[in-house]
Amino acid sequence: MSFFQMQPAVAILKTFTSAEAFVSWLETDEQTGFILLLDIQLPGKTGVESLPKIKMLLPDLDVIILTTFEETDMIFKALSAGACSYVSKRSSLQKIKEAVEVVAQGGSYMSPAIARKIADFYAPKKHHQLSDRQLEIVKGIVNGKSYKMIANDLFISLDTVRSHIKNIYNTLEINSKAELIRKSYDNEL
């Protein structure tokens, strides 16, 4: 707080200990033209749970999520709920100030680690290289065949099927048929 109080370009309007307290203040006060720094982990409703109500009351409000949560699903929940920026609490105070300045100028700011997670999410997924024989075995499993049925269909021994299964699991870094079937349906093979 004291860091921001010493910044001429930044004025702290008010602080709240919960999202509900902030929403209550919004409902009774006519303040506009500010940027909200919002933590996800708050007592009562989380910051993300409160965002739809906040955005309903002030649709043009710019919201910067400031949090320790860096999981991809949480990032997308916050952005989908109306946040324009997502900053890690591990960022320096200077970077947090930079985020406020970028948003004040109409931009959006993401901590580098957060931006990387978003980029990785949209990047083409790495496909694992399975041999033609391994793909035939996967097809048999996806079609509900037993290892013995697959062995008979491919004219190979049951031990060879088991060996291929072990290699498939290692290549795909999985441990179960369910994961193998999911990867197959998600076109990750």
CSV table of C-alpha atoms in Angstrom, one decimal:
chain,number,residue,atom,x,y,z
A,1,MET,CA,0.0,0.0,0.0
A,2,SER,CA,2.7,2.5,1.0
A,3,PHE,CA,4.5,1.9,-2.3
A,4,PHE,CA,1.4,3.0,-4.3
A,5,GLN,CA,0.7,6.0,-2.0
A,6,MET,CA,4.2,7.3,-3.0
A,7,GLN,CA,3.4,7.1,-6.7
A,8,PRO,CA,2.2,10.4,-8.2
A,9,ALA,CA,0.3,8.6,-11.0
A,10,VAL,CA,-1.6,6.2,-8.7
A,11,ALA,CA,-4.1,7.1,-6.1
A,12,ILE,CA,-5.6,4.6,-3.8
A,13,LEU,CA,-9.3,5.3,-3.6
A,14,LYS,CA,-10.4,2.6,-1.1
A,15,THR,CA,-9.5,-0.8,0.2
A,16,PHE,CA,-11.8,-3.7,1.1
A,17,THR,CA,-11.4,-6.9,3.0
A,18,SER,CA,-14.0,-8.8,1.0
A,19,ALA,CA,-15.6,-8.8,-2.4
A,20,GLU,CA,-19.1,-8.4,-0.8
A,21,ALA,CA,-17.9,-5.2,1.0
A,22,PHE,CA,-16.7,-3.8,-2.3
A,23,VAL,CA,-20.0,-4.8,-4.1
A,24,SER,CA,-22.0,-3.1,-1.3
A,25,TRP,CA,-19.9,0.0,-1.7
A,26,LEU,CA,-20.5,0.0,-5.4
A,27,GLU,CA,-24.2,-0.3,-4.9
A,28,THR,CA,-24.3,2.9,-2.7
A,29,ASP,CA,-21.5,5.0,-4.2
A,30,GLU,CA,-21.3,6.7,-7.6
A,31,GLN,CA,-17.6,6.3,-8.1
A,32,THR,CA,-16.3,5.7,-11.6
A,33,GLY,CA,-13.0,6.0,-13.5
A,34,PHE,CA,-10.9,3.8,-11.3
A,35,ILE,CA,-9.1,0.4,-11.8
A,36,LEU,CA,-9.9,-2.4,-9.4
A,37,LEU,CA,-7.0,-4.6,-8.2
A,38,LEU,CA,-8.8,-7.8,-7.1
A,39,ASP,CA,-7.5,-10.8,-5.3
A,40,ILE,CA,-9.1,-14.2,-6.1
A,41,GLN,CA,-8.7,-15.6,-2.6
A,42,LEU,CA,-10.9,-13.4,-0.4
A,43,PRO,CA,-13.1,-14.2,2.6
A,44,GLY,CA,-16.6,-15.1,1.5
A,45,LYS,CA,-17.1,-15.0,-2.2
A,46,THR,CA,-13.9,-15.3,-4.3
A,47,GLY,CA,-12.9,-12.5,-6.5
A,48,VAL,CA,-13.8,-14.5,-9.6
A,49,GLU,CA,-17.3,-15.4,-8.2
A,50,SER,CA,-17.9,-11.7,-7.5
A,51,LEU,CA,-16.8,-10.4,-10.9
A,52,PRO,CA,-20.1,-10.9,-12.8
A,53,LYS,CA,-21.9,-8.8,-10.1
A,54,ILE,CA,-19.1,-6.2,-10.2
A,55,LYS,CA,-19.2,-6.0,-14.0
A,56,MET,CA,-23.0,-5.8,-13.9
A,57,LEU,CA,-22.8,-2.7,-11.6
A,58,LEU,CA,-19.9,-1.1,-13.5
A,59,PRO,CA,-19.6,-2.7,-17.0
A,60,ASP,CA,-16.7,-0.5,-18.0
A,61,LEU,CA,-14.6,-1.1,-14.9
A,62,ASP,CA,-11.1,-2.4,-15.6
A,63,VAL,CA,-10.3,-5.3,-13.3
A,64,ILE,CA,-6.7,-6.5,-12.7
A,65,ILE,CA,-6.6,-9.9,-10.9
A,66,LEU,CA,-3.7,-9.9,-8.5
A,67,THR,CA,-3.2,-13.3,-7.1
A,68,THR,CA,-1.0,-16.3,-6.3
A,69,PHE,CA,-3.2,-18.6,-8.4
A,70,GLU,CA,-1.5,-19.3,-11.7
A,71,GLU,CA,-3.4,-22.4,-12.9
A,72,THR,CA,-4.6,-22.1,-16.4
A,73,ASP,CA,-8.3,-22.9,-15.6
A,74,MET,CA,-8.3,-20.1,-12.9
A,75,ILE,CA,-6.8,-17.6,-15.4
A,76,PHE,CA,-9.5,-18.3,-18.0
A,77,LYS,CA,-12.3,-18.2,-15.4
A,78,ALA,CA,-11.1,-14.8,-14.3
A,79,LEU,CA,-10.7,-13.5,-17.8
A,80,SER,CA,-14.1,-14.9,-18.9
A,81,ALA,CA,-15.7,-13.3,-15.9
A,82,GLY,CA,-14.5,-9.9,-17.0
A,83,ALA,CA,-11.0,-9.3,-15.8
A,84,CYS,CA,-8.8,-7.5,-18.3
A,85,SER,CA,-5.5,-8.3,-16.7
A,86,TYR,CA,-4.0,-11.1,-14.6
A,87,VAL,CA,-0.9,-10.4,-12.5
A,88,SER,CA,1.0,-12.8,-10.2
A,89,LYS,CA,1.6,-11.6,-6.6
A,90,ARG,CA,5.1,-12.8,-7.2
A,91,SER,CA,5.6,-9.9,-9.5
A,92,SER,CA,7.6,-6.9,-8.2
A,93,LEU,CA,5.8,-3.8,-7.0
A,94,GLN,CA,7.2,-2.0,-10.1
A,95,LYS,CA,5.6,-4.6,-12.4
A,96,ILE,CA,2.2,-4.3,-10.6
A,97,LYS,CA,2.5,-0.5,-11.0
A,98,GLU,CA,3.3,-1.1,-14.7
A,99,ALA,CA,0.2,-3.2,-15.0
A,100,VAL,CA,-2.0,-0.4,-13.5
A,101,GLU,CA,-0.4,2.1,-16.0
A,102,VAL,CA,-0.9,-0.2,-19.0
A,103,VAL,CA,-4.6,-0.8,-18.1
A,104,ALA,CA,-5.1,3.0,-17.4
A,105,GLN,CA,-3.9,3.6,-21.0
A,106,GLY,CA,-6.5,1.1,-22.3
A,107,GLY,CA,-4.3,-1.9,-22.5
A,108,SER,CA,-4.2,-5.3,-20.9
A,109,TYR,CA,-1.4,-6.7,-18.8
A,110,MET,CA,-0.3,-10.3,-18.1
A,111,SER,CA,2.6,-11.4,-16.0
A,112,PRO,CA,5.1,-13.1,-18.3
A,113,ALA,CA,4.4,-16.5,-16.6
A,114,ILE,CA,0.7,-16.0,-17.1
A,115,ALA,CA,1.1,-14.9,-20.7
A,116,ARG,CA,3.1,-18.1,-21.3
A,117,LYS,CA,0.4,-20.3,-19.9
A,118,ILE,CA,-2.2,-18.6,-22.2
A,119,ALA,CA,0.1,-19.0,-25.2
A,120,ASP,CA,0.8,-22.7,-24.3
A,121,PHE,CA,-2.9,-23.3,-24.0
A,122,TYR,CA,-3.5,-22.2,-27.6
A,123,ALA,CA,-0.3,-23.6,-29.1
A,124,PRO,CA,-0.7,-26.8,-31.2
A,125,LYS,CA,-0.6,-29.8,-29.0
A,126,LYS,CA,2.4,-32.1,-29.3
A,127,HIS,CA,1.4,-35.3,-30.9
A,128,HIS,CA,3.2,-38.4,-29.8
A,129,GLN,CA,4.7,-40.6,-32.4
A,130,LEU,CA,3.2,-44.1,-32.2
A,131,SER,CA,4.1,-46.8,-34.7
A,132,ASP,CA,1.5,-48.1,-37.1
A,133,ARG,CA,1.3,-51.3,-35.0
A,134,GLN,CA,0.8,-49.3,-31.8
A,135,LEU,CA,-2.0,-47.3,-33.4
A,136,GLU,CA,-3.7,-50.5,-34.5
A,137,ILE,CA,-3.6,-51.7,-30.9
A,138,VAL,CA,-5.0,-48.4,-29.6
A,139,LYS,CA,-7.8,-48.7,-32.2
A,140,GLY,CA,-8.6,-52.2,-30.8
A,141,ILE,CA,-8.7,-50.9,-27.2
A,142,VAL,CA,-10.9,-47.9,-28.2
A,143,ASN,CA,-13.3,-50.3,-29.9
A,144,GLY,CA,-13.6,-52.3,-26.7
A,145,LYS,CA,-11.5,-55.4,-27.7
A,146,SER,CA,-9.6,-57.4,-25.1
A,147,TYR,CA,-5.9,-57.8,-25.4
A,148,LYS,CA,-6.4,-61.4,-26.6
A,149,MET,CA,-8.9,-60.3,-29.3
A,150,ILE,CA,-6.3,-57.7,-30.5
A,151,ALA,CA,-3.6,-60.3,-30.5
A,152,ASN,CA,-5.8,-62.6,-32.6
A,153,ASP,CA,-6.8,-59.8,-35.0
A,154,LEU,CA,-3.2,-58.8,-35.6
A,155,PHE,CA,-1.7,-62.3,-35.6
A,156,ILE,CA,0.7,-61.5,-32.8
A,157,SER,CA,1.1,-63.1,-29.3
A,158,LEU,CA,-0.7,-61.8,-26.2
A,159,ASP,CA,2.7,-61.0,-24.7
A,160,THR,CA,3.6,-58.8,-27.7
A,161,VAL,CA,0.3,-56.9,-27.3
A,162,ARG,CA,1.2,-56.3,-23.6
A,163,SER,CA,4.6,-55.2,-24.6
A,164,HIS,CA,3.1,-52.7,-27.1
A,165,ILE,CA,0.7,-51.5,-24.4
A,166,LYS,CA,3.5,-50.8,-22.0
A,167,ASN,CA,5.4,-48.9,-24.7
A,168,ILE,CA,2.3,-46.9,-25.6
A,169,TYR,CA,1.7,-45.9,-22.0
A,170,ASN,CA,5.4,-44.9,-21.6
A,171,THR,CA,5.3,-42.9,-24.8
A,172,LEU,CA,2.1,-41.1,-23.9
A,173,GLU,CA,3.0,-40.8,-20.2
A,174,ILE,CA,-0.2,-42.4,-19.1
A,175,ASN,CA,-1.2,-45.2,-16.7
A,176,SER,CA,-4.6,-46.5,-17.7
A,177,LYS,CA,-6.9,-47.5,-20.6
A,178,ALA,CA,-9.2,-44.7,-19.6
A,179,GLU,CA,-6.4,-42.1,-20.3
A,180,LEU,CA,-5.5,-43.8,-23.5
A,181,ILE,CA,-9.2,-43.7,-24.7
A,182,ARG,CA,-9.5,-40.0,-23.7
A,183,LYS,CA,-6.3,-39.2,-25.6
A,184,SER,CA,-7.6,-41.0,-28.6
A,185,TYR,CA,-11.0,-39.2,-28.5
A,186,ASP,CA,-9.2,-35.8,-28.0
A,187,ASN,CA,-7.0,-36.5,-31.1
A,188,GLU,CA,-3.8,-36.4,-29.0
A,189,LEU,CA,-2.2,-39.5,-30.7
